[in-house]
């Protein structure tokens, strides 16, 4: 769980479009946008992701978002690939972490490893 994460992106428009499309299955929308960048999150939810305009090439991050259901992980993976992400791990169980760790991974526009994970058993 996090309050907010801020990182720089070199192509602001592409990154904003990517994260909005890829995280739409989780209910993520624009919460606020201004001269520094954009804050994305779930209305009434906890935590936000902030994209800051920068000319600097940021170091790759690993960002993991929590899903309530496994179908949200599947939907994220499809949406992210459709938004131009590179596949970095199809939806599936990762028992090396724990028995119910169901996740998918993609590489976003700036090379960040983006994950959506559900920790619940299949329903």
Backbone as CSV, one residue per row, in Angstrom:
resi,resn,N_x,N_y,N_z,CA_x,CA_y,CA_z,C_x,C_y,C_z
1,UNK,0.853,-1.171,0.000,0.000,0.000,0.000,0.898,1.233,0.000
2,UNK,0.482,2.254,-0.710,1.239,3.497,-0.731,0.281,4.685,-0.734
3,UNK,0.789,5.855,-0.284,0.002,7.077,-0.349,0.083,7.650,-1.756
4,UNK,1.307,7.842,-2.244,1.493,8.258,-3.625,2.904,7.911,-4.083
5,UNK,3.045,7.708,-5.357,4.331,7.462,-5.988,4.458,8.489,-7.103
6,UNK,5.599,9.169,-7.148,5.849,10.165,-8.179,7.095,9.747,-8.939
7,UNK,7.010,9.758,-10.276,8.215,9.532,-11.067,8.134,10.293,-12.366
8,UNK,9.307,10.580,-12.901,9.405,11.340,-14.131,9.190,10.471,-15.355
9,UNK,8.598,11.076,-16.378,8.402,10.398,-17.665,8.913,11.309,-18.773
10,UNK,9.556,10.720,-19.756,10.138,11.505,-20.836,9.118,11.856,-21.908
11,UNK,8.117,11.017,-22.105,7.036,11.315,-23.054,5.740,11.354,-22.246
12,UNK,5.421,12.553,-21.773,4.290,12.738,-20.868,2.981,12.238,-21.475
13,UNK,2.689,12.646,-22.707,1.419,12.268,-23.340,1.308,10.754,-23.497
14,UNK,2.377,10.117,-23.941,2.357,8.663,-24.139,2.211,7.933,-22.807
15,UNK,2.920,8.394,-21.785,2.842,7.733,-20.477,1.477,7.913,-19.849
16,UNK,0.917,9.121,-19.928,-0.414,9.359,-19.384,-1.435,8.456,-20.071
17,UNK,-1.403,8.420,-21.398,-2.345,7.573,-22.152,-2.158,6.103,-21.801
18,UNK,-0.901,5.666,-21.695,-0.621,4.267,-21.364,-1.197,3.893,-20.000
19,UNK,-0.876,4.651,-18.961,-1.328,4.287,-17.619,-2.843,4.364,-17.491
20,UNK,-3.477,5.345,-18.127,-4.938,5.424,-18.077,-5.578,4.207,-18.727
21,UNK,-5.074,3.793,-19.868,-5.652,2.642,-20.565,-5.319,1.332,-19.847
22,UNK,-4.061,1.169,-19.448,-3.632,-0.080,-18.813,-4.277,-0.296,-17.452
23,UNK,-4.503,0.778,-16.700,-5.054,0.648,-15.352,-6.555,0.896,-15.278
24,UNK,-7.197,1.110,-16.422,-8.659,1.286,-16.448,-9.387,0.106,-15.813
25,UNK,-8.920,-1.153,-16.003,-9.616,-2.267,-15.345,-9.632,-2.173,-13.820
26,UNK,-8.751,-1.361,-13.256,-8.719,-1.180,-11.800,-9.491,0.060,-11.362
27,UNK,-10.109,0.756,-12.308,-10.885,1.947,-11.984,-10.032,3.202,-11.833
28,UNK,-8.832,3.200,-12.405,-7.929,4.341,-12.293,-8.303,5.407,-13.321
29,UNK,-8.405,6.654,-12.855,-8.720,7.806,-13.698,-7.820,8.971,-13.289
30,UNK,-7.960,10.102,-13.987,-7.237,11.323,-13.624,-7.915,11.944,-12.404
31,UNK,-7.139,12.128,-11.338,-7.648,12.778,-10.137,-7.354,14.272,-10.170
32,UNK,-6.190,14.631,-10.729,-5.763,16.019,-10.771,-4.683,16.152,-11.834
33,UNK,-4.666,17.276,-12.532,-3.623,17.517,-13.529,-3.263,18.985,-13.511
34,UNK,-1.965,19.271,-13.568,-1.491,20.641,-13.545,-0.173,20.769,-14.273
35,UNK,0.516,21.862,-14.016,1.757,22.154,-14.734,2.870,21.145,-14.428
36,UNK,2.844,20.537,-13.260,3.880,19.560,-12.912,3.619,18.184,-13.503
37,UNK,2.358,17.870,-13.754,2.036,16.549,-14.284,0.624,16.142,-13.929
38,UNK,0.441,14.824,-13.813,-0.899,14.284,-13.593,-0.879,13.313,-12.415
39,UNK,-1.975,13.332,-11.645,-2.168,12.405,-10.531,-3.272,11.439,-10.931
40,UNK,-2.957,10.154,-10.917,-3.905,9.115,-11.280,-4.264,8.303,-10.051
41,UNK,-5.514,7.831,-9.994,-5.919,7.000,-8.871,-7.361,6.581,-9.009
42,UNK,-7.870,5.966,-7.963,-9.255,5.528,-7.913,-10.039,6.544,-7.094
43,UNK,-11.166,7.014,-7.626,-12.010,7.957,-6.886,-12.337,7.360,-5.520
44,UNK,-12.035,8.104,-4.477,-12.311,7.646,-3.121,-11.346,6.592,-2.626
45,UNK,-10.383,6.228,-3.446,-9.420,5.196,-3.071,-8.245,5.763,-2.292
46,UNK,-7.371,4.887,-1.922,-6.169,5.272,-1.195,-4.988,5.180,-2.142
47,UNK,-4.145,6.182,-2.139,-2.935,6.160,-2.928,-3.132,6.693,-4.330
48,UNK,-2.059,7.246,-4.876,-2.106,7.748,-6.238,-0.751,7.585,-6.907
49,UNK,-0.795,7.622,-8.217,0.390,7.540,-9.048,0.514,8.873,-9.763
50,UNK,1.649,9.527,-9.600,1.854,10.848,-10.188,2.960,10.783,-11.235
51,UNK,2.641,11.230,-12.444,3.609,11.276,-13.529,4.083,12.711,-13.676
52,UNK,5.390,12.908,-13.603,5.979,14.238,-13.667,6.709,14.387,-14.997
53,UNK,6.498,15.513,-15.652,7.202,15.797,-16.905,8.690,15.982,-16.608
54,UNK,9.546,15.331,-17.388,10.978,15.507,-17.204,11.701,15.211,-18.510
55,UNK,12.843,15.831,-18.673,13.701,15.537,-19.813,14.743,14.500,-19.459
56,UNK,14.836,14.174,-18.179,15.803,13.193,-17.713,15.274,11.781,-17.950
57,UNK,16.161,10.883,-18.305,15.776,9.483,-18.458,15.775,8.841,-17.067
58,UNK,14.594,8.546,-16.513,14.553,7.955,-15.174,15.001,6.492,-15.193
59,UNK,15.485,6.049,-14.050,15.825,4.642,-13.891,14.542,3.837,-13.856
60,UNK,14.529,2.631,-14.421,13.313,1.813,-14.401,12.849,1.514,-12.979
61,UNK,11.552,1.532,-12.801,10.915,1.208,-11.530,10.132,-0.090,-11.671
62,UNK,9.816,-0.690,-10.555,8.854,-1.791,-10.509,7.683,-1.271,-9.695
63,UNK,6.534,-1.109,-10.357,5.325,-0.652,-9.690,4.316,-1.788,-9.684
64,UNK,3.830,-2.154,-8.512,2.840,-3.218,-8.396,1.540,-2.633,-7.850
65,UNK,0.467,-2.850,-8.589,-0.861,-2.396,-8.199,-1.674,-3.597,-7.737
66,UNK,-2.464,-3.413,-6.690,-3.261,-4.502,-6.118,-4.613,-4.592,-6.806
67,UNK,-4.973,-5.789,-7.222,-6.296,-6.077,-7.784,-7.090,-6.873,-6.759
68,UNK,-8.390,-6.691,-6.782,-9.267,-7.433,-5.882,-9.631,-8.803,-6.454
69,UNK,-9.601,-8.897,-7.785,-9.998,-10.158,-8.446,-8.993,-10.512,-9.543
70,UNK,-8.884,-11.783,-9.821,-7.942,-12.256,-10.845,-8.320,-11.785,-12.246
71,UNK,-9.612,-11.630,-12.518,-9.999,-11.169,-13.852,-9.510,-9.747,-14.104
72,UNK,-9.318,-8.946,-13.052,-8.752,-7.609,-13.219,-7.291,-7.695,-13.676
73,UNK,-6.572,-8.695,-13.195,-5.190,-8.919,-13.635,-5.181,-9.240,-15.127
74,UNK,-6.073,-10.139,-15.538,-6.176,-10.504,-16.955,-6.534,-9.288,-17.809
75,UNK,-7.519,-8.511,-17.342,-7.955,-7.326,-18.082,-6.838,-6.288,-18.182
76,UNK,-6.098,-6.095,-17.095,-4.949,-5.178,-17.115,-3.952,-5.593,-18.184
77,UNK,-3.605,-6.870,-18.209,-2.591,-7.342,-19.149,-3.024,-7.077,-20.586
78,UNK,-4.272,-7.401,-20.908,-4.789,-7.141,-22.260,-4.785,-5.649,-22.577
79,UNK,-5.264,-4.840,-21.636,-5.343,-3.388,-21.855,-3.953,-2.775,-22.012
80,UNK,-3.018,-3.219,-21.200,-1.657,-2.676,-21.268,-0.990,-3.022,-22.599
81,UNK,-1.154,-4.258,-23.052,-0.580,-4.642,-24.345,-1.225,-3.839,-25.466
82,UNK,-2.533,-3.630,-25.387,-3.239,-2.830,-26.396,-2.779,-1.375,-26.359
83,UNK,-2.322,-0.911,-25.195,-1.836,0.461,-25.056,-0.376,0.600,-25.477
84,UNK,0.237,-0.496,-25.921,1.601,-0.436,-26.425,2.674,-0.975,-25.510
85,UNK,2.305,-1.577,-24.391,3.299,-2.131,-23.468,3.962,-3.371,-24.054
86,UNK,5.132,-3.672,-23.537,5.797,-4.931,-23.850,5.436,-5.964,-22.807
87,UNK,5.211,-7.181,-23.245,4.872,-8.259,-22.316,6.090,-8.599,-21.467
88,UNK,5.884,-8.703,-20.167,6.963,-9.085,-19.261,6.519,-10.192,-18.311
89,UNK,5.418,-10.874,-18.671,4.919,-11.978,-17.854,3.414,-12.053,-17.917
90,UNK,2.893,-13.023,-18.627,1.453,-13.193,-18.799,0.767,-13.462,-17.461
91,UNK,-0.547,-13.212,-17.383,-1.272,-13.489,-16.144,-1.125,-14.949,-15.732
92,UNK,-0.890,-15.145,-14.458,-0.774,-16.501,-13.952,-0.310,-16.520,-12.503
93,UNK,-0.340,-17.700,-11.935,0.112,-17.894,-10.555,1.630,-17.805,-10.497
94,UNK,2.127,-17.215,-9.424,3.562,-17.145,-9.136,3.766,-17.794,-7.767
95,UNK,3.733,-19.151,-7.714,3.799,-19.847,-6.421,5.121,-19.639,-5.688
96,UNK,6.142,-19.156,-6.389,7.403,-18.875,-5.701,7.247,-17.739,-4.686
97,UNK,6.193,-16.911,-4.844,5.924,-15.832,-3.886,4.963,-16.315,-2.806
98,UNK,3.821,-16.861,-3.210,2.918,-17.594,-2.320,1.857,-18.262,-3.184
99,UNK,1.113,-19.176,-2.606,0.211,-20.054,-3.365,-0.850,-19.310,-4.169
100,UNK,-1.304,-18.139,-3.700,-2.383,-17.415,-4.377,-1.909,-16.148,-5.090
101,UNK,-0.609,-16.012,-5.297,-0.057,-14.811,-5.950,-0.313,-14.909,-7.450
102,UNK,-1.327,-14.176,-7.915,-1.734,-14.191,-9.326,-1.400,-12.820,-9.902
103,UNK,-0.497,-12.770,-10.882,-0.006,-11.484,-11.359,0.279,-11.507,-12.854
104,UNK,0.404,-10.299,-13.398,0.840,-10.088,-14.769,1.797,-8.902,-14.769
105,UNK,2.740,-8.903,-15.708,3.773,-7.881,-15.782,3.892,-7.355,-17.210
106,UNK,4.098,-6.046,-17.324,4.368,-5.424,-18.628,5.469,-4.389,-18.461
107,UNK,6.060,-4.001,-19.581,7.040,-2.923,-19.595,6.369,-1.707,-20.226
108,UNK,6.305,-0.602,-19.469,5.647,0.619,-19.921,6.525,1.460,-20.835
109,UNK,6.016,2.618,-21.256,6.701,3.458,-22.234,8.119,3.884,-21.863
110,UNK,8.405,4.062,-20.580,9.737,4.480,-20.157,10.563,3.327,-19.599
111,UNK,10.149,2.094,-19.877,10.918,0.936,-19.438,10.602,0.468,-18.030
112,UNK,9.552,1.009,-17.420,9.178,0.592,-16.066,8.444,-0.741,-16.095
113,UNK,8.731,-1.588,-15.113,8.070,-2.879,-14.960,6.783,-2.652,-14.160
114,UNK,5.645,-2.801,-14.835,4.352,-2.543,-14.208,3.661,-3.883,-13.956
115,UNK,3.248,-4.090,-12.728,2.616,-5.345,-12.310,1.250,-5.057,-11.724
116,UNK,0.312,-5.964,-11.963,-0.944,-5.982,-11.217,-1.036,-7.365,-10.596
117,UNK,-1.334,-7.400,-9.285,-1.335,-8.657,-8.548,-2.603,-8.784,-7.716
118,UNK,-3.120,-10.015,-7.681,-4.233,-10.375,-6.803,-3.711,-11.440,-5.848
119,UNK,-3.906,-11.221,-4.554,-3.399,-12.156,-3.529,-4.486,-13.132,-3.056
120,UNK,-5.658,-13.044,-3.651,-6.778,-13.869,-3.194,-6.867,-15.173,-3.986
121,UNK,-7.417,-16.211,-3.361,-7.633,-17.456,-4.105,-8.666,-17.255,-5.209
122,UNK,-8.622,-18.123,-6.190,-9.585,-18.046,-7.283,-10.998,-18.194,-6.726
123,UNK,-11.922,-17.346,-7.233,-13.292,-17.412,-6.701,-14.209,-18.083,-7.678
